[in-house]
XYZ file of C-alpha atoms in Angstrom:
636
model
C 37.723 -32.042 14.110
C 34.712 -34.388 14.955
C 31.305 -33.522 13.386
C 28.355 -35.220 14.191
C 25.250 -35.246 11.405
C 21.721 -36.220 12.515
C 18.968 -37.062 9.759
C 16.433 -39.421 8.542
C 16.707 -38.128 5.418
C 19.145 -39.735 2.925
C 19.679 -36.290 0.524
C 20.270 -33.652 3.914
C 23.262 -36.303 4.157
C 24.555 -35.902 0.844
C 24.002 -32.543 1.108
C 26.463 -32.369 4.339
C 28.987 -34.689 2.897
C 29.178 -32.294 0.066
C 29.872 -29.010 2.249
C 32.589 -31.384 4.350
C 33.456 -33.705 1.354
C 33.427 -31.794 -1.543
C 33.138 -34.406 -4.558
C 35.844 -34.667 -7.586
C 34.561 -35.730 -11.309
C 31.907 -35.809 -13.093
C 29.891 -38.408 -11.587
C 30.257 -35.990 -8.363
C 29.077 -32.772 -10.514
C 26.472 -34.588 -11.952
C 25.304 -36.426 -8.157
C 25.301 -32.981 -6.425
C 23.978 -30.674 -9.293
C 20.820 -33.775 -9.173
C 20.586 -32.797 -5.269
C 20.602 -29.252 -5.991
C 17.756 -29.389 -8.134
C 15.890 -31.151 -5.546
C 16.604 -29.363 -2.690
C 16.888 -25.695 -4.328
C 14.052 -25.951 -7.699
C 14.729 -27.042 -11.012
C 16.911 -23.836 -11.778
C 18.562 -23.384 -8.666
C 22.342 -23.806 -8.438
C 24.560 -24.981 -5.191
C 28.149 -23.517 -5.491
C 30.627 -25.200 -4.256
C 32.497 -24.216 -1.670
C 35.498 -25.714 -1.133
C 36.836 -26.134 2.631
C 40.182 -24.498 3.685
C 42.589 -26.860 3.739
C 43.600 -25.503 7.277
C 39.609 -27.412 8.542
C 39.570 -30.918 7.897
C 36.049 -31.957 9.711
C 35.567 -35.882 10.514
C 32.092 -36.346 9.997
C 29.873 -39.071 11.707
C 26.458 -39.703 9.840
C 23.184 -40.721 12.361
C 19.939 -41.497 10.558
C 18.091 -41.812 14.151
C 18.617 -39.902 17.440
C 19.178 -43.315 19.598
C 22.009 -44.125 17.018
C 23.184 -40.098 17.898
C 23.691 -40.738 21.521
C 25.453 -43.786 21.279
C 27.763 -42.488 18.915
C 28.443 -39.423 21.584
C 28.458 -41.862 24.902
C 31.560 -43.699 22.597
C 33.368 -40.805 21.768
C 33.366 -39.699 25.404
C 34.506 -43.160 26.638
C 37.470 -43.065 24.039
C 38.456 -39.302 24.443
C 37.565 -38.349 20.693
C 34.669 -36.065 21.124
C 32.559 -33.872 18.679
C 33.342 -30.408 18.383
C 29.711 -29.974 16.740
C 26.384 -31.348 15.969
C 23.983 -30.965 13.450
C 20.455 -31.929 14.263
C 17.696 -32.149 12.394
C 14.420 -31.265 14.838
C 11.850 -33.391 13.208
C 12.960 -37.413 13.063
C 10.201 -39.543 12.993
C 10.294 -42.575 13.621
C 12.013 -42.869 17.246
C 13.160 -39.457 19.522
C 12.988 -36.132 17.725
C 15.304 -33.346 17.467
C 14.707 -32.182 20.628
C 15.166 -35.002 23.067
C 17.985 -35.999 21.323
C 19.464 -32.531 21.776
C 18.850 -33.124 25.576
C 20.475 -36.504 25.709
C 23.586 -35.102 23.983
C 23.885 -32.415 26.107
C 23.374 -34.019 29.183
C 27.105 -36.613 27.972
C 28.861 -33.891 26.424
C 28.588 -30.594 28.071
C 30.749 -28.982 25.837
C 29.481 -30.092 22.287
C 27.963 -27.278 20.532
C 24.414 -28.057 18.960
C 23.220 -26.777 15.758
C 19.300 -27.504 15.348
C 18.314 -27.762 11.322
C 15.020 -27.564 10.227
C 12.251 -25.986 8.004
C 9.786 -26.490 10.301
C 9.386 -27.345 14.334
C 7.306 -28.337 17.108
C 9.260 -26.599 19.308
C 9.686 -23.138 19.741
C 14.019 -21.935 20.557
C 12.862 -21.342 24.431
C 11.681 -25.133 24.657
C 14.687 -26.245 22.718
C 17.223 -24.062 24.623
C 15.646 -25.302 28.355
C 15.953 -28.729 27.256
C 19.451 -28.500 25.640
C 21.098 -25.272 27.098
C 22.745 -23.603 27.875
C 21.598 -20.972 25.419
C 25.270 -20.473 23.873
C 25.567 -23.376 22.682
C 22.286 -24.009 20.925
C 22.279 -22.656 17.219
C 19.720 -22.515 14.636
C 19.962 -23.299 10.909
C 16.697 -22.900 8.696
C 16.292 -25.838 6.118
C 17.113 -25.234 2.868
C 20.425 -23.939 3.971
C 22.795 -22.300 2.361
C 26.296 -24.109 2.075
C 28.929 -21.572 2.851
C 26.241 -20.955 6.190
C 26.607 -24.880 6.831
C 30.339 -24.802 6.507
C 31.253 -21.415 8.303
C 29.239 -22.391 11.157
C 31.264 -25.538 11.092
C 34.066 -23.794 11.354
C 33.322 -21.117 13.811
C 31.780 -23.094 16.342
C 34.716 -25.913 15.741
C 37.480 -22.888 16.719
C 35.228 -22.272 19.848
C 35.052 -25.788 20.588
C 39.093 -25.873 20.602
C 39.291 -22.498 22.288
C 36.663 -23.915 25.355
C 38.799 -26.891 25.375
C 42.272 -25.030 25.630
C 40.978 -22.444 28.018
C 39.158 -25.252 30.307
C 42.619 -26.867 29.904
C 44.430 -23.686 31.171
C 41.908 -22.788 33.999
C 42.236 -27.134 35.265
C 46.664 -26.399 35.318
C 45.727 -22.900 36.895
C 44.139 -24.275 39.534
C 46.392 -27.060 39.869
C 48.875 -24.402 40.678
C 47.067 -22.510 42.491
C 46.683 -25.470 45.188
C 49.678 -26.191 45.063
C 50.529 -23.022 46.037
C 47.918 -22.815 48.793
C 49.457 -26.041 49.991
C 52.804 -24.387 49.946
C 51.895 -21.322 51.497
C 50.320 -23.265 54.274
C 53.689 -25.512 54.634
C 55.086 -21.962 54.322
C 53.156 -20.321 57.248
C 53.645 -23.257 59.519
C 57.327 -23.580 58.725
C 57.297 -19.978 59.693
C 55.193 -20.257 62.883
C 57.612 -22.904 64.057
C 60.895 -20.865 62.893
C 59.280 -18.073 65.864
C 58.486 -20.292 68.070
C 62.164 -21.837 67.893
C 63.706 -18.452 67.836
C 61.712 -17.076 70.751
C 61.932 -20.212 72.978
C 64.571 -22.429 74.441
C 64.986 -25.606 72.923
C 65.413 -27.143 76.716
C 62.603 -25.992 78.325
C 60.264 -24.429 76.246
C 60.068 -21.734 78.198
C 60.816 -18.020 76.333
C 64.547 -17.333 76.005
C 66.442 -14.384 76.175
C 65.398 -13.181 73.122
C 61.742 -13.034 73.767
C 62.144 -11.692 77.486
C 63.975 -8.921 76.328
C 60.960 -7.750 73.923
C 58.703 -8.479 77.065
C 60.496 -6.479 79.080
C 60.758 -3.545 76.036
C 57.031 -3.747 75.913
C 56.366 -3.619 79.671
C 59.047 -0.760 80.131
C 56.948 1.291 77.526
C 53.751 0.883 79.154
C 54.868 3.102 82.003
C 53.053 0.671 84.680
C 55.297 0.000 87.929
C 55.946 -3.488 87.520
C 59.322 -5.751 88.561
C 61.845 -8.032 87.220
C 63.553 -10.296 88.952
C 66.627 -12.621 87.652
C 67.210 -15.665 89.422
C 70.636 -18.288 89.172
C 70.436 -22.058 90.387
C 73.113 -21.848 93.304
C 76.110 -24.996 93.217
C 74.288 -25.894 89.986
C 77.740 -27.095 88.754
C 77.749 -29.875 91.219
C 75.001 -31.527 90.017
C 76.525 -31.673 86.004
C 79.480 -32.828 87.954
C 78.146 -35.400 90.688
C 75.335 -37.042 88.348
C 75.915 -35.727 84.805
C 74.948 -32.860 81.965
C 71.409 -35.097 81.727
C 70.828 -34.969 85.000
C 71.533 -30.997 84.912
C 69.099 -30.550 82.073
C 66.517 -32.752 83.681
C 66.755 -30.192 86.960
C 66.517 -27.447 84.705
C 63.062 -28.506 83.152
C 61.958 -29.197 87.087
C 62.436 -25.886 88.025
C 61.529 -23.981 85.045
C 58.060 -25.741 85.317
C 57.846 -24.494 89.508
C 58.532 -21.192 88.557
C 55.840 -21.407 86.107
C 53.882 -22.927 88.115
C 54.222 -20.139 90.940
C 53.671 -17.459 87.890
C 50.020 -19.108 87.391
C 50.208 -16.474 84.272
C 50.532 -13.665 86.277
C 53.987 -12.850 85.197
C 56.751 -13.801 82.813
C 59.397 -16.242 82.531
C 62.309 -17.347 80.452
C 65.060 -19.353 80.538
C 68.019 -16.496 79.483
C 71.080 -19.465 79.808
C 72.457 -21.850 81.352
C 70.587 -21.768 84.895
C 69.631 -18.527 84.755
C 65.721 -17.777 84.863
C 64.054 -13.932 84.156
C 60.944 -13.212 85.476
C 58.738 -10.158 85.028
C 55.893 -9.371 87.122
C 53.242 -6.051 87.521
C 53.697 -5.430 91.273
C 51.915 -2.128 93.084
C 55.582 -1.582 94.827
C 58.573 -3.328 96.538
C 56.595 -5.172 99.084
C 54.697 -7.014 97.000
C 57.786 -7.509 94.592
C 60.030 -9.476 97.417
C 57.366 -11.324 98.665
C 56.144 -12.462 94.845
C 59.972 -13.010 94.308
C 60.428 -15.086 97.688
C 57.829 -17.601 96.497
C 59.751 -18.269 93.505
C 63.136 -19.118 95.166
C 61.196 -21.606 97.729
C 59.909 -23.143 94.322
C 63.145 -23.579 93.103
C 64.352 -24.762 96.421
C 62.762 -28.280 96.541
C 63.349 -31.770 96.628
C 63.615 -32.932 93.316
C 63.614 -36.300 92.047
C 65.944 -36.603 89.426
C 67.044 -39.790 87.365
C 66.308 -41.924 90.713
C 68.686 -39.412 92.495
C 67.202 -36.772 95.052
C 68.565 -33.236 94.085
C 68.516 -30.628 97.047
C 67.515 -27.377 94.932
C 68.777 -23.505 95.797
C 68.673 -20.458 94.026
C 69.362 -16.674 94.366
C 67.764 -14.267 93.035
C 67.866 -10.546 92.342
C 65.323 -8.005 92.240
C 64.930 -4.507 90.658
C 61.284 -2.848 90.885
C 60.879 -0.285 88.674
C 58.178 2.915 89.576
C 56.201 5.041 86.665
C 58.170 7.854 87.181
C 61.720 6.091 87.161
C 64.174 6.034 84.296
C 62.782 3.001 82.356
C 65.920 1.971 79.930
C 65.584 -1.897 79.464
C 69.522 -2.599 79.457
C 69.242 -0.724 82.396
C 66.782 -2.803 84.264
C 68.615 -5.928 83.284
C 72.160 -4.378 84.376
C 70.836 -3.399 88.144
C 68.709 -7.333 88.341
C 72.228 -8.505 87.793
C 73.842 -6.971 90.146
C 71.204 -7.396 92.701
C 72.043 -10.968 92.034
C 75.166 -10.727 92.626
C 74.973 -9.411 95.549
C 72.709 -12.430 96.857
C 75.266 -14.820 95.742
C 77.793 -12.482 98.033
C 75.632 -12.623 101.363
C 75.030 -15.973 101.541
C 72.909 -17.677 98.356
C 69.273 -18.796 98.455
C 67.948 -14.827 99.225
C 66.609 -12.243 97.448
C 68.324 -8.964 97.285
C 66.545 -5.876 96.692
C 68.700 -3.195 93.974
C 70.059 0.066 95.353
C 71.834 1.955 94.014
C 74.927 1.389 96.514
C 75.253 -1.446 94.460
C 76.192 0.631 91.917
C 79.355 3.077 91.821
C 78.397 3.779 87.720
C 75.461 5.558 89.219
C 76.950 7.680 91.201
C 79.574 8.122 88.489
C 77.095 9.094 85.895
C 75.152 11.613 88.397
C 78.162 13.854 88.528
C 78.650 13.804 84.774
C 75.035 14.561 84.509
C 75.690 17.346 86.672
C 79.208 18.340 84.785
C 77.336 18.432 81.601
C 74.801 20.742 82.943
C 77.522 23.183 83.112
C 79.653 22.701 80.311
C 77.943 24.492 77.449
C 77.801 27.656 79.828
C 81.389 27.237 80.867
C 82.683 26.859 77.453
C 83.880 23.194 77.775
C 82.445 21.785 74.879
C 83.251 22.529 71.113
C 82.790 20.200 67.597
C 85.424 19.161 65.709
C 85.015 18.257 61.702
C 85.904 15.013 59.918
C 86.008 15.443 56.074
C 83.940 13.056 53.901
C 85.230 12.597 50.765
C 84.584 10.987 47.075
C 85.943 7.460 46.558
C 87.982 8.477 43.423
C 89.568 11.887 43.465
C 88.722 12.446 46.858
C 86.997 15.073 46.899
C 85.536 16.464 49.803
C 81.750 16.904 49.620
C 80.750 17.122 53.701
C 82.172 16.999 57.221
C 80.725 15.167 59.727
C 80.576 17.056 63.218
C 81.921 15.634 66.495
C 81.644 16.474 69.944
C 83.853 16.730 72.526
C 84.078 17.988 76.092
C 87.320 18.676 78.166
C 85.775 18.388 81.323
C 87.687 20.248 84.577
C 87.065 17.194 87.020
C 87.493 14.604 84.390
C 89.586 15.323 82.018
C 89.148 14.350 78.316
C 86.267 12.739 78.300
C 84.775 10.428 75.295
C 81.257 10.799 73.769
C 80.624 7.660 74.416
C 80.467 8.086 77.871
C 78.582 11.710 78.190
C 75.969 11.022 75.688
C 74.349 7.797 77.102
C 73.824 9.961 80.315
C 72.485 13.336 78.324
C 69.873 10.718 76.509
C 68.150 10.034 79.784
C 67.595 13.595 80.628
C 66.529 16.829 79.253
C 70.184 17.460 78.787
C 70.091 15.704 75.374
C 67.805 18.778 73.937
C 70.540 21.168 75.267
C 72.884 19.561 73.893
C 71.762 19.192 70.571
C 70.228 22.623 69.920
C 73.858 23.692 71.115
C 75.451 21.271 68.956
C 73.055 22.388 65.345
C 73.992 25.713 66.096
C 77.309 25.776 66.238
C 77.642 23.474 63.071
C 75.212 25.920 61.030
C 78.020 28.813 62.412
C 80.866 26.587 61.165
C 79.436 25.659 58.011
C 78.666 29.232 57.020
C 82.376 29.874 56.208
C 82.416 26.593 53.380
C 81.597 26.906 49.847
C 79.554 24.422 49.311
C 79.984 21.378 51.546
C 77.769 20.024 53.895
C 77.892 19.399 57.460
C 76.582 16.396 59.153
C 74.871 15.758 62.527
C 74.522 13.125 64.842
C 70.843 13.054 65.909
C 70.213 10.280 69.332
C 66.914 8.614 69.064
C 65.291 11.069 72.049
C 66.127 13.752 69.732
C 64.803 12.282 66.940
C 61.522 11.621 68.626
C 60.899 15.069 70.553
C 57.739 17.035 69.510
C 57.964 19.002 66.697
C 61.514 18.266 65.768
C 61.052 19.066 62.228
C 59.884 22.521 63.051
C 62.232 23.101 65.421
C 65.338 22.319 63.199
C 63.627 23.847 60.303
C 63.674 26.997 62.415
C 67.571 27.026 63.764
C 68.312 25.794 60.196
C 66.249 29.054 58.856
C 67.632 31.245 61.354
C 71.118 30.458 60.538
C 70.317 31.735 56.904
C 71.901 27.959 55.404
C 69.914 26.087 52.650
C 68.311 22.742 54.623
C 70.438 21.013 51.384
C 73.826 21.064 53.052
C 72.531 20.188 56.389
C 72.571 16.332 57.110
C 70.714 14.197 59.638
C 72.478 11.206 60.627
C 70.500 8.787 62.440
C 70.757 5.595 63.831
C 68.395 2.350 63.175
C 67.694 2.335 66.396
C 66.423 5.588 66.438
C 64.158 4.903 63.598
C 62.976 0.975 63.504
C 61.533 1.646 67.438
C 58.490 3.308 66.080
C 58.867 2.400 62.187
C 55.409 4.636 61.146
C 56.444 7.497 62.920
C 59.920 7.695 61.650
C 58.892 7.058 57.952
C 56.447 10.055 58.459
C 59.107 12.370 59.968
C 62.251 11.344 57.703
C 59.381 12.504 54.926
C 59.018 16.108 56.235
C 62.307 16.335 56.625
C 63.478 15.629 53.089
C 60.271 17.915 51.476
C 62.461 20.438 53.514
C 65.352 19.599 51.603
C 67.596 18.161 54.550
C 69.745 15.630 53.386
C 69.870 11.884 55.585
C 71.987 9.362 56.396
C 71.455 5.874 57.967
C 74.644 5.820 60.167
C 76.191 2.265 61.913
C 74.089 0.402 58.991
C 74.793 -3.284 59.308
C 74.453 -3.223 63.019
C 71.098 -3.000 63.822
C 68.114 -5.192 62.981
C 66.741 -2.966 59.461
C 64.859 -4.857 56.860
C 64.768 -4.347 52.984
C 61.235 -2.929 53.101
C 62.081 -0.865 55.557
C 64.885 0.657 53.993
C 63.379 1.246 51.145
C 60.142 2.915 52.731
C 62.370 5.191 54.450
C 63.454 8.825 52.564
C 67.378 8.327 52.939
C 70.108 9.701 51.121
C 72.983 7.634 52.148
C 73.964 4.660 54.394
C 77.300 4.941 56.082
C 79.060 1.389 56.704
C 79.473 0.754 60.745
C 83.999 1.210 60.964
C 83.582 -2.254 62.775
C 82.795 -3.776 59.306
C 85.192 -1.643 57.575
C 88.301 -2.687 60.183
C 87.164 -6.531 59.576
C 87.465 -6.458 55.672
C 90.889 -7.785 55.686
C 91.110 -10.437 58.459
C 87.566 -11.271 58.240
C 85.090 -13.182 55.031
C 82.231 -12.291 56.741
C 82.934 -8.403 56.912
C 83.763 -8.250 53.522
C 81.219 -10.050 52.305
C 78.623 -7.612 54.521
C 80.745 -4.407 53.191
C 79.749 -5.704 49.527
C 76.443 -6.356 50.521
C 75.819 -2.990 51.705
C 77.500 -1.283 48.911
C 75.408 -3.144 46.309
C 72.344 -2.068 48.331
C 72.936 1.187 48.206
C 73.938 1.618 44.698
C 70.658 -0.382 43.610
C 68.778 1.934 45.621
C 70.613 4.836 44.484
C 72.060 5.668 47.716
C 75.504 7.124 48.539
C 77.534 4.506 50.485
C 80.064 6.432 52.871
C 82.734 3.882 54.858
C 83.347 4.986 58.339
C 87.060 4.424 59.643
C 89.306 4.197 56.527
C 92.633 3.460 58.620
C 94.670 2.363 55.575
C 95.482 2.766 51.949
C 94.504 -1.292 51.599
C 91.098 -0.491 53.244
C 90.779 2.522 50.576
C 91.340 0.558 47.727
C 89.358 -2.247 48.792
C 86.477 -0.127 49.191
C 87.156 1.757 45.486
C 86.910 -2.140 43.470
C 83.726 -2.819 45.795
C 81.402 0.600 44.436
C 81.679 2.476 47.852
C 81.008 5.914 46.598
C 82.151 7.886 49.742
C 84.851 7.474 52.704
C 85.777 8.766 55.834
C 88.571 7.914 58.224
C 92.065 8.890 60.059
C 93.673 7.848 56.593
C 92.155 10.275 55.025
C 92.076 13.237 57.636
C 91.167 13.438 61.199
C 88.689 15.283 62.899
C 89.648 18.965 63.162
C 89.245 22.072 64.713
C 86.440 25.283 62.303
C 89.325 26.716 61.203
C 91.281 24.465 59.153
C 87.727 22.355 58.182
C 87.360 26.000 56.282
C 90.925 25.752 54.616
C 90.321 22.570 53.561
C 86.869 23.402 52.631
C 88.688 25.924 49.806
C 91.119 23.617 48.910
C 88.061 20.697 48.270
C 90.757 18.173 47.909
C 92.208 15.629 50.397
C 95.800 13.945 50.349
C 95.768 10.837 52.384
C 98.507 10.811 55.227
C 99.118 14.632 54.992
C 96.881 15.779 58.536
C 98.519 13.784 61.423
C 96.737 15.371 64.532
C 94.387 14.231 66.276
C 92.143 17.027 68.413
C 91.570 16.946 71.859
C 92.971 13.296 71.283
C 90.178 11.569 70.566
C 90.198 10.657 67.130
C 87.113 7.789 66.872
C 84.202 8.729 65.245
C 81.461 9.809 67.854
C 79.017 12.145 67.621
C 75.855 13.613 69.474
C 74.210 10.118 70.133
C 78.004 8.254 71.122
């Protein structure tokens, strides 16, 4: 460590070399007890002090303050700098203490400066404004002690290092820190153009299916009357065929660009495939709607120049307008523009056909189940069957799952899947579900201690008040909220994320139990799961029947089970058809399964027998109720 000693006196540099250098021999003893008696009386004694072995101090000797600042401006310039300086204030002939403090400072910000004198000109304010800041200006009084000399050495050479490695750590700090500013800016770009790819077609650069179908989520929610209209190039194949799959893309761009161009920004459109264009447009009713969607098929039916070749365009569209007070399912809306389309391909090409709903029998069809359904809980055509959920190992059944089904007098047998969808878009759905919680609270009345689990649809799952309201049937019933389940879809709870979080909350400070059914099929996050109060996931069958012909289903059944066991979740598999499937899913973790291999659904009566027994033997219950043995429940 680099010391740096300024005095025109001879002796004060004796005196230093003896605190930094102590002398050996006699000739030493003799030399510094001489300079003790000169700086300290006749009688006075310096002790020596020997330095720590763990200091050694380089010392640089400067008789004049010009001689001082040279010696700092060179060890600057070669990287060897002075840790501290001594400086005597009074240095006649040439700059005193003071402005040679000043010229240090102003090369070597970091040098601390120790000012030694008996007696200055100055007073510490002067000194300090001159060669400040104020931390690093010290003050020894002349005669000085020399364990005072040394100690101060060594204190203020430790800070020196410590200012040096800290400066050292902040300069690689923020060397990392830009870096990662720069990153995070690579980062967000890379990001920005990962959405813009996955929201727009590479073609055009027009949206794409993906982004028209959240437009058209968003518009259906606003409640607004507004129309969409899908519209299909007509003999498009001839041109891929006559002048080639350039020339097809180059007629694509052409029209996507009219279309726009007719839009002006006052609607919406995207490329979904091939040659089929979306649009979306706020209309004030059907009049406006056909002659809005009329424009854009005369767009589209142009001259256009393409590759030196003149292209004759056509297109057909179909057109679904869609009041404030009409059903508003966005599948839906898609499903009837599509047909509308078809039917302008049927009459002719290069129209517009309005939807009806003679276009569609499946309305009609689902009318008179709507109307069936109405009348099936009061004609006694509906009843749940139970599926056992059991424990990987012993299997063990801890829960049934309850299923509906409805024997309907005009149709027969009919599946979940095909009642439900049509209760969800009416009142029905309430019915249905109060009717379907009570009857499972009856049934599960008779079991020791198993719990039953519920199907919940996403209307359900948003209606007003529905913890209350289940909290009160649950209540009624006289059964402990713990061996009632909720099983909900992702669906039902990623369309309004804060909502559900809120309500899934409530409902397990009740003490319900819930479980995240089809997991794996819908679009959940990690932070999402994890913000959400769940008990259990339960693996989608689809998964499940994949393991063994398919990598990826596997891999996703691990996935899931590792999820769940790091966030301490029960994993039930859906569907367990086989004894290979069973294993399989014991050597991945799955804590919980459920399928026809181990029982299938069943009528109260023997889900209470087997209830008292608690323990399932695969292959033993062959029947399947009502013959419908997939899993459905409430919300299909």
């Amino acid at each position: 460590m680099r010391l740096l000693i300024v005095d025109d006196e001879p002796a004060m540099h004796d005196s230093y070399r003896h605190c930094f250098e102590p002398a050996r021999g006699e000739r030493g003893e003799a030399a510094l007890s001489a300079m003790a008696a000169e700086l300290f009386g006749e009688s006075g004694q310096m002790p020596v002090v020997p330095v720590n072995e763990d200091h050694h101090f380089a010392s640089t000797h400067c008789s004049q303050g010009l001689e001082a600042v040279a010696a700092v401006k060179d060890s600057m310039a070669s990287g060897d700098r002075f840790a501290v300086a001594f400086i005597d204030i009074r240095m006649p002939p040439g700059i005193d203490g003071k402005e040679t403090a000043a010229r240090i400072r102003a090369i070597d910000p970091e040098i601390n400066i120790v000012i030694v004198t008996g007696y200055s000109d100055f007073s510490p304010l002067d000194i300090s404004r001159a060669a400040g800041p104020a931390d690093k200006i010290f003050y020894i009084a002349k005669p000085f002690e020399v364990d005072e000399v040394v100690q101060t050495a060594r204190a203020l050479g430790r800070r020196w290092q410590v200012d040096r490695e800290l400066a050292a750590a902040r300069e690689a700090l923020a060397e990392k820190i830009a870096l990662l500013e720069e990153q995070t800016l690579e980062l967000a770009a890379n990001e920005s153009r990962a959405i813009h790819m996955a929201n727009h077609d590479s073609l055009t650069d027009a949206p794409n299916r993906l982004a028209f179908t959240r437009a058209l989520a968003e518009q259906v929610r606003e409640g607004s009357c507004f129309a969409m209209a899908m519209l299909d190039l007509d003999r498009f194949k001839l041109v891929n065929d006559s002048f080639g799959h350039l020339a097809g893309d180059e007629l694509i761009r052409m029209v996507c660009a009219e279309l726009q161009g007719v839009m002006k920004g006052e609607g919406f459109v995207a490329r979904l495939g091939g040659d089929e264009f979306a649009m979306l447009m706020r209309v004030a009713g059907e009049d406006e709607a056909m002659m809005r969607c009329e424009r854009l098929i005369r767009a589209a039916s142009a001259n256009f120049s393409v590759f030196g070749h003149t292209v004759q365009g056509s297109a057909s569209a179909g057109l679904v307008v869609v009041g404030p007070d009409e059903p508003r399912d966005p599948v839906d809306v898609m499903r009837r523009a599509d047909l509308a389309l078809n039917e302008a391909k049927r009459d002719g090409r290069g129209i517009v056909r309005l939807f009806d709903e003679s276009m569609d029998e499946s309305i009609r069809f689902r009318r008179r189940i709507e109307t069936g359904l109405g009348q099936a809980i009061e004609n006694g055509e509906l009843c749940l069957v139970y599926q056992p959920i059991a424990t990987r190992d012993t299997l063990e059944v801890k829960g049934f799952e309850a299923l509906l089904r409805w024997a309907s007098p005009e149709y027969g047998l009919t599946a979940p899947a095909m009642f439900i969808p049509i209760a969800e878009e009416s009142s029905l759905i309430h019915e249905l579900g109060d009717w379907v919680t009570d009857e499972a609270l009856k049934t599960l009345q008779q079991w020791p201690d198993q719990y039953v689990s519920v199907n919940f649809s996403p209307r359900q799952f948003r209606r007003q008040n529905f913890v209350a309201h289940l909290m009160a049937r649950v209540m009624e019933a006289g059964v402990s909220p713990q061996r009632f389940q909720i099983e909900i879809t992702e669906t039902a709870i990623f369309d309004d994320a804060e909502r559900a979080a809120d309500t899934l909350y409530r409902l397990r400070q009740m003490g319900f139990r819930i479980a995240l059914d089809d997991f794996g099929t819908g679009y959940s996050s990690l932070y999402n799961i994890r913000k959400f109060a769940l008990d259990s996931l339960k693996i989608d069958r689809s998964f499940v029947d994949g393991m063994g012909r398919e990598r990826e289903s596997a891999a996703i059944v691990h996935s899931i089970i590792h999820l769940g066991r790091a966030l301490g979740l029960e994993v039930v598999a859906e569907g367990v058809e086989n004894s290979a499937q069973l294993q399989a899913l014991r050597v991945a973790g799955c804590s919980h399964a459920q399928g026809y291999f181990l029982a299938h659904p069943m009528v109260a009566e023997r889900a209470a027998a087997l209830s008292a027994k608690r323990f399932l033997t695969p292959g033993e219950d062959e029947e399947i109720v009502f013959g419908f043995g997939a899993r459905t429940g409430t919300h299909g």
